[in-house]
Short mmCIF file of C-alpha atoms in Angstrom, two decimals:
data_model
loop_
_atom_site.label_atom_id
_atom_site.label_comp_id
_atom_site.label_asym_id
_atom_site.label_seq_id
_atom_site.Cartn_x
_atom_site.Cartn_y
_atom_site.Cartn_z
CA MET I 8 64.72 45.92 -25.06
CA SER I 9 60.91 45.81 -25.09
CA GLN I 10 59.14 44.96 -28.34
CA ALA I 11 56.66 47.48 -29.74
CA LEU I 12 53.37 46.10 -31.05
CA LYS I 13 53.73 48.14 -34.24
CA ASP I 14 56.78 45.99 -35.08
CA ILE I 15 54.71 42.78 -34.91
CA ALA I 16 52.57 41.66 -37.84
CA PHE I 17 48.90 40.97 -37.05
CA SER I 18 47.01 38.20 -38.86
CA MET I 19 43.84 36.12 -38.48
CA LEU I 20 43.11 32.39 -38.28
CA ASP I 21 39.54 31.39 -39.08
CA LEU I 22 37.99 28.02 -38.31
CA VAL I 23 34.77 29.28 -39.96
CA PRO I 24 32.57 28.63 -36.93
CA VAL I 25 28.93 27.80 -37.58
CA ARG I 26 26.78 29.69 -35.09
CA GLU I 27 23.75 28.34 -33.28
CA GLY I 28 20.67 29.25 -35.31
CA GLN I 29 22.66 29.91 -38.49
CA SER I 30 23.79 27.88 -41.49
CA VAL I 31 27.08 26.90 -43.10
CA ALA I 32 26.35 29.44 -45.82
CA ASP I 33 26.01 32.10 -43.13
CA ALA I 34 29.37 31.06 -41.65
CA LEU I 35 31.08 31.29 -45.03
CA ALA I 36 29.63 34.75 -45.61
CA VAL I 37 30.85 35.89 -42.19
CA SER I 38 34.35 34.64 -43.01
CA MET I 39 34.41 36.63 -46.22
CA ARG I 40 33.33 39.81 -44.46
CA THR I 41 35.91 39.20 -41.74
CA ALA I 42 38.70 38.69 -44.27
CA GLN I 43 37.77 41.88 -46.10
CA HIS I 44 37.71 43.74 -42.79
CA ALA I 45 41.09 42.33 -41.75
CA GLU I 46 42.50 43.49 -45.09
CA ARG I 47 41.18 47.01 -44.52
CA LEU I 48 42.83 47.02 -41.10
CA GLY I 49 46.21 46.16 -42.65
CA PHE I 50 46.47 42.59 -41.37
CA THR I 51 49.23 40.58 -43.06
CA ARG I 52 47.45 37.29 -43.73
CA TYR I 53 44.20 35.40 -43.31
CA TRP I 54 44.46 31.67 -42.79
CA LEU I 55 41.86 28.90 -42.76
CA ALA I 56 42.21 25.74 -40.67
CA GLU I 57 41.48 22.22 -41.91
CA HIS I 58 39.11 20.18 -39.74
CA HIS I 59 36.85 17.28 -40.65
CA ASN I 60 33.69 15.71 -39.25
CA MET I 61 33.37 18.38 -36.56
CA ALA I 62 30.08 20.04 -35.79
CA GLY I 63 30.34 23.79 -35.87
CA ILE I 64 33.39 24.08 -38.13
CA ALA I 65 32.96 24.70 -41.87
CA SER I 66 36.58 24.87 -43.08
CA SER I 67 37.05 21.25 -44.17
CA ALA I 68 37.53 22.02 -47.90
CA THR I 69 40.42 24.31 -47.04
CA ALA I 70 41.91 24.92 -50.50
CA VAL I 71 38.46 25.69 -51.94
CA LEU I 72 37.82 28.18 -49.17
CA ILE I 73 41.24 29.81 -49.60
CA GLY I 74 40.41 30.43 -53.25
CA HIS I 75 37.05 31.90 -52.29
CA ILE I 76 38.56 34.28 -49.73
CA ALA I 77 41.45 35.27 -52.00
CA GLY I 78 38.95 36.02 -54.76
CA GLY I 79 37.01 38.35 -52.47
CA THR I 80 40.08 40.29 -51.27
CA GLN I 81 42.85 42.15 -53.04
CA ARG I 82 46.08 42.33 -51.05
CA ILE I 83 46.01 40.24 -47.89
CA ARG I 84 47.85 36.92 -48.02
CA VAL I 85 45.52 33.93 -47.74
CA GLY I 86 46.56 30.45 -46.74
CA SER I 87 46.18 27.33 -44.66
CA GLY I 88 46.66 27.22 -40.95
CA GLY I 89 47.01 24.49 -41.81
CA VAL I 90 46.63 21.73 -44.31
CA MET I 91 46.90 18.50 -42.29
CA LEU I 92 49.42 16.68 -44.42
CA PRO I 93 48.63 13.14 -43.24
CA ASN I 94 45.23 13.52 -44.91
CA HIS I 95 46.60 14.31 -48.38
CA ALA I 96 49.03 13.12 -51.02
CA PRO I 97 51.76 15.76 -51.47
CA LEU I 98 51.12 15.89 -55.22
CA THR I 99 47.47 16.83 -54.65
CA VAL I 100 48.47 19.58 -52.21
CA ALA I 101 51.07 20.90 -54.67
CA GLU I 102 48.53 21.01 -57.49
CA ASP I 103 45.87 22.67 -55.32
CA PHE I 104 48.17 25.35 -53.97
CA GLY I 105 50.00 25.72 -57.27
CA THR I 106 46.65 26.51 -58.88
CA LEU I 107 45.89 29.03 -56.14
CA ALA I 108 49.32 30.62 -56.61
CA GLU I 109 48.70 31.04 -60.33
CA LEU I 110 45.29 32.58 -59.68
CA TYR I 111 46.53 34.89 -56.88
CA PRO I 112 50.28 35.44 -57.41
CA GLY I 113 52.27 36.38 -54.34
CA ARG I 114 49.32 35.99 -51.97
CA ILE I 115 49.13 32.28 -51.06
CA ASP I 116 50.68 30.57 -48.02
CA LEU I 117 50.87 26.84 -47.35
CA GLY I 118 50.91 26.08 -43.64
CA LEU I 119 51.37 22.38 -42.89
CA GLY I 120 50.34 20.41 -39.83
CA ARG I 121 51.50 16.95 -38.77
CA ALA I 122 48.30 15.85 -37.02
CA PRO I 123 45.29 14.57 -38.95
CA GLY I 124 43.04 17.17 -37.32
CA THR I 125 40.25 14.69 -36.84
CA ASP I 126 39.32 11.34 -35.32
CA PRO I 127 40.79 7.98 -36.49
CA MET I 128 37.61 6.95 -38.31
CA THR I 129 37.52 10.16 -40.33
CA MET I 130 41.27 9.93 -40.99
CA ARG I 131 40.75 6.47 -42.50
CA ALA I 132 37.93 7.86 -44.64
CA LEU I 133 40.22 10.59 -45.93
CA ARG I 134 43.21 8.43 -46.82
CA ARG I 135 41.71 4.96 -46.81
CA ASP I 136 44.14 2.35 -45.48
CA ARG I 137 47.34 4.37 -45.61
CA LYS I 138 49.51 3.75 -42.55
CA GLU I 139 51.37 6.77 -41.11
CA SER I 140 54.81 6.64 -39.50
CA ALA I 141 57.03 9.20 -37.77
CA GLU I 142 59.11 9.54 -40.93
CA ASP I 143 56.19 10.38 -43.21
CA PHE I 144 55.80 14.06 -42.34
CA PRO I 145 59.42 15.14 -42.98
CA ARG I 146 59.45 13.11 -46.19
CA ASP I 147 56.13 14.57 -47.37
CA VAL I 148 57.31 18.12 -46.59
CA ALA I 149 60.47 17.52 -48.64
CA GLU I 150 58.39 16.14 -51.52
CA LEU I 151 56.13 19.19 -51.42
CA GLN I 152 59.16 21.48 -51.53
CA ARG I 153 60.44 19.66 -54.61
CA LEU I 154 57.06 19.72 -56.34
CA LEU I 155 56.63 23.47 -55.79
CA ASP I 156 60.19 24.29 -56.87
CA VAL I 157 61.54 24.57 -60.42
CA PRO I 158 61.78 20.98 -61.72
CA GLU I 159 65.25 19.47 -61.86
CA PRO I 160 66.55 18.01 -65.13
CA GLY I 161 65.07 14.59 -65.63
CA GLN I 162 62.47 14.97 -62.88
CA LYS I 163 59.62 12.59 -63.71
CA LEU I 164 56.91 13.77 -61.33
CA ILE I 165 55.79 17.33 -62.05
CA ALA I 166 53.01 19.22 -60.30
CA ASN I 167 51.20 21.14 -63.02
CA PRO I 168 50.13 23.67 -61.85
CA GLY I 169 52.52 23.95 -58.96
CA ALA I 170 56.03 23.52 -60.32
CA GLY I 171 58.01 26.73 -60.03
CA THR I 172 55.44 28.59 -57.96
CA ARG I 173 57.51 28.21 -54.77
CA VAL I 174 54.46 28.75 -52.57
CA PRO I 175 55.84 29.67 -49.13
CA ILE I 176 55.69 26.68 -46.79
CA TRP I 177 55.20 27.14 -43.06
CA LEU I 178 55.42 24.39 -40.47
CA LEU I 179 52.79 24.45 -37.74
CA GLY I 180 52.94 22.63 -34.46
CA SER I 181 52.13 22.39 -30.78
CA SER I 182 55.15 20.27 -29.80
CA LEU I 183 58.90 20.21 -30.33
CA PHE I 184 58.84 17.96 -33.42
CA SER I 185 57.79 20.57 -35.99
CA ALA I 186 59.92 23.21 -34.28
CA GLN I 187 63.01 21.06 -34.86
CA LEU I 188 62.02 20.23 -38.45
CA ALA I 189 61.28 23.88 -39.31
CA ALA I 190 64.69 24.83 -37.93
CA GLU I 191 66.46 22.12 -39.94
CA ARG I 192 64.70 23.12 -43.16
CA GLY I 193 65.02 26.88 -42.59
CA LEU I 194 61.25 27.42 -42.74
CA PRO I 195 58.99 29.85 -40.86
CA TYR I 196 57.34 28.34 -37.81
CA ALA I 197 53.87 28.89 -36.34
CA PHE I 198 53.08 27.59 -32.86
CA ALA I 199 49.50 26.60 -32.08
CA SER I 200 49.35 28.48 -28.79
CA HIS I 201 45.73 29.39 -29.47
CA PHE I 202 44.75 25.90 -28.25
CA ALA I 203 47.88 24.12 -26.97
CA PRO I 204 50.12 26.67 -25.27
CA GLY I 205 51.97 24.33 -22.92
CA LEU I 206 55.21 23.95 -24.89
CA LEU I 207 55.22 27.39 -26.51
CA LEU I 208 58.40 28.82 -25.02
CA GLN I 209 60.31 25.56 -25.19
CA ALA I 210 59.40 25.04 -28.85
CA LEU I 211 60.45 28.57 -29.80
CA GLU I 212 63.77 28.09 -28.01
CA VAL I 213 64.38 24.82 -29.90
CA TYR I 214 63.47 26.44 -33.21
CA ARG I 215 65.69 29.49 -32.78
CA ARG I 216 68.64 27.55 -31.40
CA ALA I 217 68.66 24.96 -34.19
CA PHE I 218 67.68 27.23 -37.09
CA LYS I 219 69.69 26.84 -40.31
CA PRO I 220 69.37 29.61 -42.91
CA SER I 221 67.86 28.50 -46.21
CA ALA I 222 67.00 29.88 -49.63
CA GLU I 223 63.54 30.62 -48.21
CA LEU I 224 64.52 32.26 -44.94
CA ALA I 225 67.72 33.89 -43.68
CA LYS I 226 66.77 33.97 -39.99
CA PRO I 227 64.08 32.46 -37.76
CA TYR I 228 60.53 33.75 -38.16
CA VAL I 229 57.99 32.96 -35.44
CA MET I 230 54.22 33.27 -35.43
CA ILE I 231 52.11 32.56 -32.34
CA GLY I 232 48.40 31.86 -32.11
CA VAL I 233 46.45 34.19 -29.82
CA PRO I 234 42.75 33.85 -28.90
CA LEU I 235 41.44 37.42 -28.89
CA ILE I 236 38.23 38.84 -27.43
CA ALA I 237 38.33 42.64 -27.25
CA ALA I 238 35.51 44.96 -26.19
CA PRO I 239 35.15 48.45 -24.70
CA THR I 240 35.19 47.01 -21.17
CA ASP I 241 36.69 43.98 -19.44
CA ALA I 242 33.23 42.91 -18.31
CA GLU I 243 31.80 42.88 -21.82
CA ALA I 244 34.83 41.05 -23.20
CA THR I 245 34.50 38.36 -20.54
CA TYR I 246 30.80 38.02 -21.34
CA LEU I 247 31.50 37.67 -25.07
CA ALA I 248 34.29 35.18 -24.35
CA SER I 249 31.76 32.83 -22.76
CA SER I 250 31.00 31.60 -26.29
CA VAL I 251 34.64 30.49 -26.52
CA PHE I 252 34.54 29.02 -23.00
CA GLN I 253 31.53 26.92 -24.05
CA ARG I 254 33.33 25.77 -27.19
CA VAL I 255 36.49 24.83 -25.28
CA LEU I 256 34.50 22.91 -22.67
CA GLY I 257 32.82 21.01 -25.51
CA ILE I 258 36.22 20.12 -26.98
CA LEU I 259 37.53 18.95 -23.61
CA THR I 260 34.44 16.83 -22.88
CA GLY I 261 33.94 15.46 -26.41
CA ALA I 262 30.68 17.37 -26.85
CA ARG I 263 31.49 19.62 -29.81
CA GLY I 264 28.71 21.67 -31.29
CA LEU I 265 27.76 24.95 -32.90
CA LEU I 266 29.16 28.24 -31.59
CA GLN I 267 26.79 29.30 -28.83
CA PRO I 268 25.57 32.77 -27.83
CA PRO I 269 27.33 34.22 -24.79
CA GLN I 270 25.98 33.48 -21.33
CA GLU I 271 26.21 35.63 -18.22
CA GLY I 272 28.11 33.92 -15.40
CA PHE I 273 29.05 30.85 -17.44
CA LEU I 274 32.40 30.24 -15.74
CA GLU I 275 30.90 30.67 -12.28
CA ARG I 276 28.60 27.69 -12.89
CA LEU I 277 31.50 25.34 -13.65
CA SER I 278 33.57 23.23 -11.30
CA ASP I 279 37.08 24.26 -10.32
CA ALA I 280 38.48 21.48 -12.51
CA GLU I 281 36.50 22.66 -15.55
CA ARG I 282 37.55 26.27 -15.05
CA GLY I 283 41.17 25.17 -14.68
CA ALA I 284 41.06 23.10 -17.87
CA ILE I 285 39.60 26.01 -19.84
CA ALA I 286 42.24 28.36 -18.41
CA ASP I 287 45.03 25.98 -19.43
CA PHE I 288 43.60 25.69 -22.96
CA LEU I 289 43.34 29.47 -23.24
CA ALA I 290 46.56 30.38 -21.43
CA CYS I 291 47.60 32.67 -24.29
CA ALA I 292 44.18 34.29 -24.67
CA VAL I 293 43.87 38.06 -24.49
CA ILE I 294 40.41 39.04 -23.28
CA GLY I 295 39.42 42.52 -22.21
CA SER I 296 39.24 46.25 -22.82
CA PRO I 297 41.73 48.09 -25.04
CA ALA I 298 44.04 48.65 -22.07
CA THR I 299 43.85 45.00 -21.05
CA VAL I 300 44.41 43.88 -24.64
CA ARG I 301 47.44 46.12 -24.94
CA ALA I 302 48.93 44.76 -21.73
CA GLY I 303 48.21 41.16 -22.75
CA LEU I 304 49.72 41.49 -26.21
CA LEU I 305 52.80 43.24 -24.84
CA ALA I 306 53.25 40.46 -22.29
CA LEU I 307 53.08 37.81 -25.00
CA ALA I 308 55.53 39.78 -27.14
CA ALA I 309 57.96 40.11 -24.23
CA ALA I 310 57.75 36.38 -23.46
CA THR I 311 58.06 35.10 -27.03
CA HIS I 312 59.76 37.85 -29.08
CA CYS I 313 57.43 36.75 -31.87
CA ASP I 314 57.46 38.24 -35.35
CA GLU I 315 53.73 37.80 -35.90
CA MET I 316 50.55 37.20 -33.93
CA MET I 317 47.70 35.28 -35.52
CA PHE I 318 44.37 35.82 -33.79
CA THR I 319 41.46 33.50 -33.41
CA CYS I 320 38.35 35.52 -32.63
CA ASP I 321 35.26 33.38 -32.15
CA ILE I 322 32.65 35.90 -31.07
CA TYR I 323 29.03 34.92 -31.63
CA ASP I 324 27.91 38.30 -33.04
CA PRO I 325 29.83 38.84 -36.32
CA ALA I 326 29.71 42.64 -35.94
CA LEU I 327 31.31 42.41 -32.50
CA ARG I 328 33.96 40.11 -33.96
CA LEU I 329 34.90 42.88 -36.39
CA ARG I 330 34.90 45.39 -33.54
CA SER I 331 37.33 43.15 -31.66
CA LEU I 332 39.72 43.26 -34.60
CA ASP I 333 39.28 47.04 -34.77
CA ILE I 334 40.37 47.33 -31.16
CA ALA I 335 43.44 45.15 -31.73
CA ALA I 336 44.42 47.19 -34.79
CA GLN I 337 44.04 50.44 -32.86
CA VAL I 338 46.11 49.10 -29.98
CA ARG I 339 48.82 48.17 -32.45
CA ALA I 340 48.69 51.60 -34.14
CA ASP I 341 49.09 53.25 -30.74
CA GLY I 342 52.37 51.37 -30.36
#
């Protein structure tokens, strides 16, 4: 049976892009306006992504930014998409998100990633000389769950704030590792198909097949990342998406920078290999008019049977970014 878009939750992931010719303060203000707009549209949650030492991304102090966005909104859930756990001691994360949960009860999510989200030099700067192993992430997730739960009798290490808040934990990933761990722990799972779609279907199959019900979740819950560029026409959407194409090319070539204005004919000036690499990166992207967006979202829903779609929407003009979200919300309302 086909899945109706109205039965899928819509949410937003924001990397807080800094635009060419604008400042970090401008980027933070745009994120606030976008979150408020997403709330008005009935989106379920608004997440911020942790990145460090990357030109053009202003979301490095993720917990601080979550508090800022939550303080400027009223109902929408706000969280991390995600906190990169190798960069932080679990106790610090528990205290940060426990504080947020006390300030904004019932509105905070804690999405956790296994990658550092940065280069080795910056990772060392974040956690000094700590050596990571394959066992660290599952152990750190378990410690976070304990710290955010009601303390057991005799428990020596207490997160205060944090203990008893039971901030919902999500596992994020772009491979099979986190899918398997989320299934074993009975946690909701978000796949990073907005930038690494290659293993999407395989990871979701692993997660659903191995899922064990838990106190947090009775059945599997899947979120997928979807790059979204919507406009009145396919031609305009493709033009606006050239800002994203430029950003992706910069990621692939190691030449990251500020979010650039759109360029006419950008893809046509690239080599076949460059166009192919961008297409692979953005394989789950939905770019086009309302009809094209509807068809694209329905195709993703049919392929993944997801419970929630989380959009990235890096359009250079902030007003056109809001319009893109408007179009998605209208497409969803139309069924």
